[in-house]
Coordinates of N, CA and C in Angstrom, one line a residue:
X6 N 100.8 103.9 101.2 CA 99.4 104.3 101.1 C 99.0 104.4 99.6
X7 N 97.7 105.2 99.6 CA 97.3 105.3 98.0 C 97.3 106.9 97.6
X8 N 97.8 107.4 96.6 CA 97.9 108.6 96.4 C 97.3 108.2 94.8
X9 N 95.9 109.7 94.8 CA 95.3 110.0 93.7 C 95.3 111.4 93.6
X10 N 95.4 112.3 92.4 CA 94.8 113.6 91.9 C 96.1 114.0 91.5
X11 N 96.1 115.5 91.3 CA 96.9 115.9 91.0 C 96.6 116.7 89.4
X12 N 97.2 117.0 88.7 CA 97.2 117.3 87.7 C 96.1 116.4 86.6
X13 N 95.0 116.8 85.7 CA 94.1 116.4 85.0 C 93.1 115.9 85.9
X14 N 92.0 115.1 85.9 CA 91.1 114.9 86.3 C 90.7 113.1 87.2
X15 N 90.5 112.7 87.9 CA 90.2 111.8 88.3 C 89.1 111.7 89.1
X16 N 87.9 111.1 87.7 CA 86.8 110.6 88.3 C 85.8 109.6 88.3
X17 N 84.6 109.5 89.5 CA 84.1 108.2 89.1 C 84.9 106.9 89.4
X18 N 85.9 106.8 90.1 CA 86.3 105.5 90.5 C 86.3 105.1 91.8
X19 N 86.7 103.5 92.6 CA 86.1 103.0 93.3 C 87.6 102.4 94.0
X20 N 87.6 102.6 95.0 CA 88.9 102.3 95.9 C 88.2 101.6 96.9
X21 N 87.8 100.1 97.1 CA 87.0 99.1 97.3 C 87.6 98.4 98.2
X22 N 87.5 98.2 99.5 CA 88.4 96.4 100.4 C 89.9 97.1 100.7
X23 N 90.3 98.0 100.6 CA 92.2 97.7 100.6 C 92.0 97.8 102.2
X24 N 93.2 97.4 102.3 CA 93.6 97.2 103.7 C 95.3 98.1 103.6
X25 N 95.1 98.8 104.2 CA 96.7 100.1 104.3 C 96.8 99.4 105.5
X26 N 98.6 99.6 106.2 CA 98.9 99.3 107.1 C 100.1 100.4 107.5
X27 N 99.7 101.5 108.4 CA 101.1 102.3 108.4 C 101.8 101.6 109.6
X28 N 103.1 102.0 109.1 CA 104.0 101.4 110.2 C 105.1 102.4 110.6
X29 N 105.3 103.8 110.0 CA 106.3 104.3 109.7 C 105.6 105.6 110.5
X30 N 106.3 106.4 111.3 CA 105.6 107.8 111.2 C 105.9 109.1 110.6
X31 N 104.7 109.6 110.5 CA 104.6 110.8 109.1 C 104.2 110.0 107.6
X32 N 103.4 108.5 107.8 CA 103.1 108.0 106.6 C 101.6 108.5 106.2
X33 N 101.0 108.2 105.5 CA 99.9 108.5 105.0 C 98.6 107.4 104.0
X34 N 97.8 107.3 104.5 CA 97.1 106.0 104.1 C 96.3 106.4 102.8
X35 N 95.9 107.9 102.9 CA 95.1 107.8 101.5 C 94.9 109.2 101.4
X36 N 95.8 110.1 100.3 CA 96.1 111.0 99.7 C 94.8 111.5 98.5
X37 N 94.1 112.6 98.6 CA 93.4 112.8 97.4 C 94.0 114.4 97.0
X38 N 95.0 114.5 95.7 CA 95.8 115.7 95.7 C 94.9 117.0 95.2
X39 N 94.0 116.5 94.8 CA 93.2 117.3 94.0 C 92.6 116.9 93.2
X40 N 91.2 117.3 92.4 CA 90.6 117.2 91.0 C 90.2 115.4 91.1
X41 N 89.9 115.2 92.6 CA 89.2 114.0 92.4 C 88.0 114.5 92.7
X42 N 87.2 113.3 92.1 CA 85.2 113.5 92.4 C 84.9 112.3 91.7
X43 N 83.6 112.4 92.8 CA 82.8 111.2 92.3 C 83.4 109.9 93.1
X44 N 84.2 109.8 93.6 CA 85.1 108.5 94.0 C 84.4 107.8 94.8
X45 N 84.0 106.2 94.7 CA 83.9 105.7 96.4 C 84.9 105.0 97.3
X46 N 85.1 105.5 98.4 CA 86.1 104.5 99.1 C 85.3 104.1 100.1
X47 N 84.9 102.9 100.0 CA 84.3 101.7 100.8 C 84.5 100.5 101.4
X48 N 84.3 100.5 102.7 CA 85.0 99.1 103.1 C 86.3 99.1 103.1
X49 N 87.2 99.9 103.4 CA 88.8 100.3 103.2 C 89.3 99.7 104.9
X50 N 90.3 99.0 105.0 CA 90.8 99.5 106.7 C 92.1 100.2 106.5
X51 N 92.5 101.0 107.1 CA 93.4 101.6 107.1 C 93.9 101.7 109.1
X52 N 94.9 100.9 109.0 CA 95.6 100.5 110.0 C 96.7 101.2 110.6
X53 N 97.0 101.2 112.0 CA 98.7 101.7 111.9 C 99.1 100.7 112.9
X54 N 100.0 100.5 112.9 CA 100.7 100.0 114.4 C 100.6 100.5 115.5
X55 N 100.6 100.2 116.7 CA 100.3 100.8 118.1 C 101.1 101.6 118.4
X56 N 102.6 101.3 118.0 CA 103.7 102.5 118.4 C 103.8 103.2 117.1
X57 N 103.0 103.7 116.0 CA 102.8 104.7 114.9 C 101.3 105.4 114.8
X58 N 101.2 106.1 115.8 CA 100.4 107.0 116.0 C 100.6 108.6 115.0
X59 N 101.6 108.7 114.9 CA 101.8 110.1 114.0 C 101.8 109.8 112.4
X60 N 101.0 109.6 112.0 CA 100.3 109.2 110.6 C 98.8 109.9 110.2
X61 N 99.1 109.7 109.2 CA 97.8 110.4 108.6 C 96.6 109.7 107.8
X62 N 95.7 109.0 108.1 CA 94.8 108.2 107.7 C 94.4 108.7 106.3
X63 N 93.5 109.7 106.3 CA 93.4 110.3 105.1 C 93.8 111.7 105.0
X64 N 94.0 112.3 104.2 CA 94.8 113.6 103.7 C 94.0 114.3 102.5
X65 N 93.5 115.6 102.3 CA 93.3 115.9 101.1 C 93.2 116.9 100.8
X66 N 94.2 117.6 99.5 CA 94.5 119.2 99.5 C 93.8 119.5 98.0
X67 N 94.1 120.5 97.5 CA 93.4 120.9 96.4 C 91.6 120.8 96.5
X68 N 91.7 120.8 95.5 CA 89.9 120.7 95.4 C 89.2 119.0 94.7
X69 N 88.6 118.4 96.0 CA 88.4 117.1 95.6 C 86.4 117.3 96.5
X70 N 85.9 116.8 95.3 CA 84.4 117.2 95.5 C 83.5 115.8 95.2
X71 N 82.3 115.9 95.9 CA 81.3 114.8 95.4 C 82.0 113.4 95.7
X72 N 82.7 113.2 96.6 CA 83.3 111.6 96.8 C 82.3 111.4 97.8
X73 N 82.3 109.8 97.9 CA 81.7 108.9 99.0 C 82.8 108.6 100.0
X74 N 82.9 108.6 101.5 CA 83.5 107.8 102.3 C 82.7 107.1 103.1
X75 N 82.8 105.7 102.9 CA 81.7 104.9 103.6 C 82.1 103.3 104.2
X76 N 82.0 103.1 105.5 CA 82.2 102.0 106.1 C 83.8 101.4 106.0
X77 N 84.5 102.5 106.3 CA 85.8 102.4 106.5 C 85.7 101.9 107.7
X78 N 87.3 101.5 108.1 CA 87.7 101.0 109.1 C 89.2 102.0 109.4
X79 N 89.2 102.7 110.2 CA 90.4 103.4 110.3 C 90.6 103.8 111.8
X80 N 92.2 103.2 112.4 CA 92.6 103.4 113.7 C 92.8 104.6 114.9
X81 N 92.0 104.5 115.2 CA 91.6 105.8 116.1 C 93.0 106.7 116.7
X82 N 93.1 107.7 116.6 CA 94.6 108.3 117.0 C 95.1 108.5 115.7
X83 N 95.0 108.3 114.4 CA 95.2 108.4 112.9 C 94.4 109.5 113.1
X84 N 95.4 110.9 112.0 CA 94.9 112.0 111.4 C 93.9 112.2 110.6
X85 N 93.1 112.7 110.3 CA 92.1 112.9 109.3 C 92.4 114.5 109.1
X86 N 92.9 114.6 107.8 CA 92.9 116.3 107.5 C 92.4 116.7 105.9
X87 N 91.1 117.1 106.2 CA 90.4 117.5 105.1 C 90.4 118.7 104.3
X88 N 90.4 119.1 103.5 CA 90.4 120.7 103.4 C 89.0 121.0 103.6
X89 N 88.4 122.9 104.1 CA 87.6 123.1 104.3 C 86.3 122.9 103.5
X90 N 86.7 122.6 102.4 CA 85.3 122.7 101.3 C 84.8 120.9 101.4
X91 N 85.6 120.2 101.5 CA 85.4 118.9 101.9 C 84.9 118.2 101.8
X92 N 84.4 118.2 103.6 CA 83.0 117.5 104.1 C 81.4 117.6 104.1
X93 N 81.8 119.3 103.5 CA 80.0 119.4 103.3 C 79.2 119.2 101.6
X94 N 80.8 119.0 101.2 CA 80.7 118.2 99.1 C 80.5 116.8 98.9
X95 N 81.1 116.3 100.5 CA 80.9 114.7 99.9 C 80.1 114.4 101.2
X96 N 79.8 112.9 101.1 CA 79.1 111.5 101.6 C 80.0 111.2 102.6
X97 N 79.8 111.5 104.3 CA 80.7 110.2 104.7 C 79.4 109.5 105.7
X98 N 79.6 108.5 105.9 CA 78.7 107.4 106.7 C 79.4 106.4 106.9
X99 N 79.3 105.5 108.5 CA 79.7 105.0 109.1 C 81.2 104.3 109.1
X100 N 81.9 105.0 109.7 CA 83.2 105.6 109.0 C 84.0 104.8 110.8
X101 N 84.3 103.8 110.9 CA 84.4 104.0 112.7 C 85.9 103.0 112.4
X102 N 86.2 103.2 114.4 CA 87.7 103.1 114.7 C 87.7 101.4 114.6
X103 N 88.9 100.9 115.3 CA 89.1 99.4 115.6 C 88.0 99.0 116.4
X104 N 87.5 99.8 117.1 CA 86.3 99.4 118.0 C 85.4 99.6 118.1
X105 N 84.8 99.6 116.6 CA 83.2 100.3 115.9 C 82.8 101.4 116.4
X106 N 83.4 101.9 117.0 CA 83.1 103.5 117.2 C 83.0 104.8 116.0
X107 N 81.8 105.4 116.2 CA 82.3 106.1 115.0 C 83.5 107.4 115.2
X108 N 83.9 107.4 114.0 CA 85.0 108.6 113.9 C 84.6 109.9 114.2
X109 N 84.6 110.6 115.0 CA 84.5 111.2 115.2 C 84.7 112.7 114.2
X110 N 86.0 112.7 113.8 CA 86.6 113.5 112.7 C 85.8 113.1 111.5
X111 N 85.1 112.2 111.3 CA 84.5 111.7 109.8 C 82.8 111.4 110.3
X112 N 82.1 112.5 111.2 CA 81.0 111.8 111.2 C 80.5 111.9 109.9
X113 N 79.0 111.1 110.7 CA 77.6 110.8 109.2 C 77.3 112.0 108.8
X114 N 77.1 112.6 107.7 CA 76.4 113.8 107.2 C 75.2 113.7 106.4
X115 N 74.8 112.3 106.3 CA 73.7 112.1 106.1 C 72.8 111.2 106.8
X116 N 71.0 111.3 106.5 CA 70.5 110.2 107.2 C 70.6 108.7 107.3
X117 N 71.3 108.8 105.9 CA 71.6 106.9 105.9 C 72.9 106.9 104.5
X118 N 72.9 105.4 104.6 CA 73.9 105.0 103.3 C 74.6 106.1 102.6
X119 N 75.2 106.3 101.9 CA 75.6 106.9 100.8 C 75.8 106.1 99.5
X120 N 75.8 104.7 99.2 CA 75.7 104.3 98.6 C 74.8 102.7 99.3
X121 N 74.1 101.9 97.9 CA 73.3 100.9 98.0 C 74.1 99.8 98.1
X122 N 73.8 98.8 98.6 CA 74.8 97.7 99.4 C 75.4 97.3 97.7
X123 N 74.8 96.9 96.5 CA 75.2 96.6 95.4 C 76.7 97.6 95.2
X124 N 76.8 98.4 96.2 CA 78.3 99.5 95.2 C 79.1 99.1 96.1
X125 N 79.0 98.8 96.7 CA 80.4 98.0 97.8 C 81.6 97.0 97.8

């Protein structure tokens, strides 16, 4: 997977198209350790295998504020574990499973987009 934060600052950047594939359980698609902001992850798929259900799609501890999550693709039965301050600091919009459903765990928090088709 992709692991960002941690110690010093990480902001303002754009984790764009990747395609994660877990295959392993107890893996993790996309780690934000802390002291990220500003970030967009857009258009991401984040996959697991059918017999790797115990995975964690996205993960994020410390204090990570003002990110976008937008028009991911991530496999339904995949963990989503946010910390509490979270969801109501950032953007997520249309965020849905293998079968355009939205995520449940990642609804919309806003009325539309979070970013303009040009940031994608």
């Amino acid at each position: 997977g992709i692991v960002v934060g941690g110690g010093g600052t990480y902001a303002n950047f754009k984790l764009l198209k990747n395609t994660v594939l877990l295959n392993q359980p107890g893996s993790f698609g996309l780690i934000f350790q802390g002291n990220v902001t500003g970030a967009i992850v857009a258009g991401n798929k984040i996959l697991a295998d059918s017999s790797v259900m115990q995975a964690t799609a996205i993960r994020q501890s410390g204090q990570n504020n003002n990110n976008i999550y937008q028009d991911n693709q991530i496999t339904g039965g995949l963990k989503i574990a946010l910390n509490a301050s979270q969801p109501s600091q950032s953007c997520f919009f249309a965020n849905l499973d293998e079968n355009g459903k939205l995520r449940k765990d990642l609804p919309n928090n806003r009325n539309g987009s979070c970013i303009s088709g040009e940031s994608k």
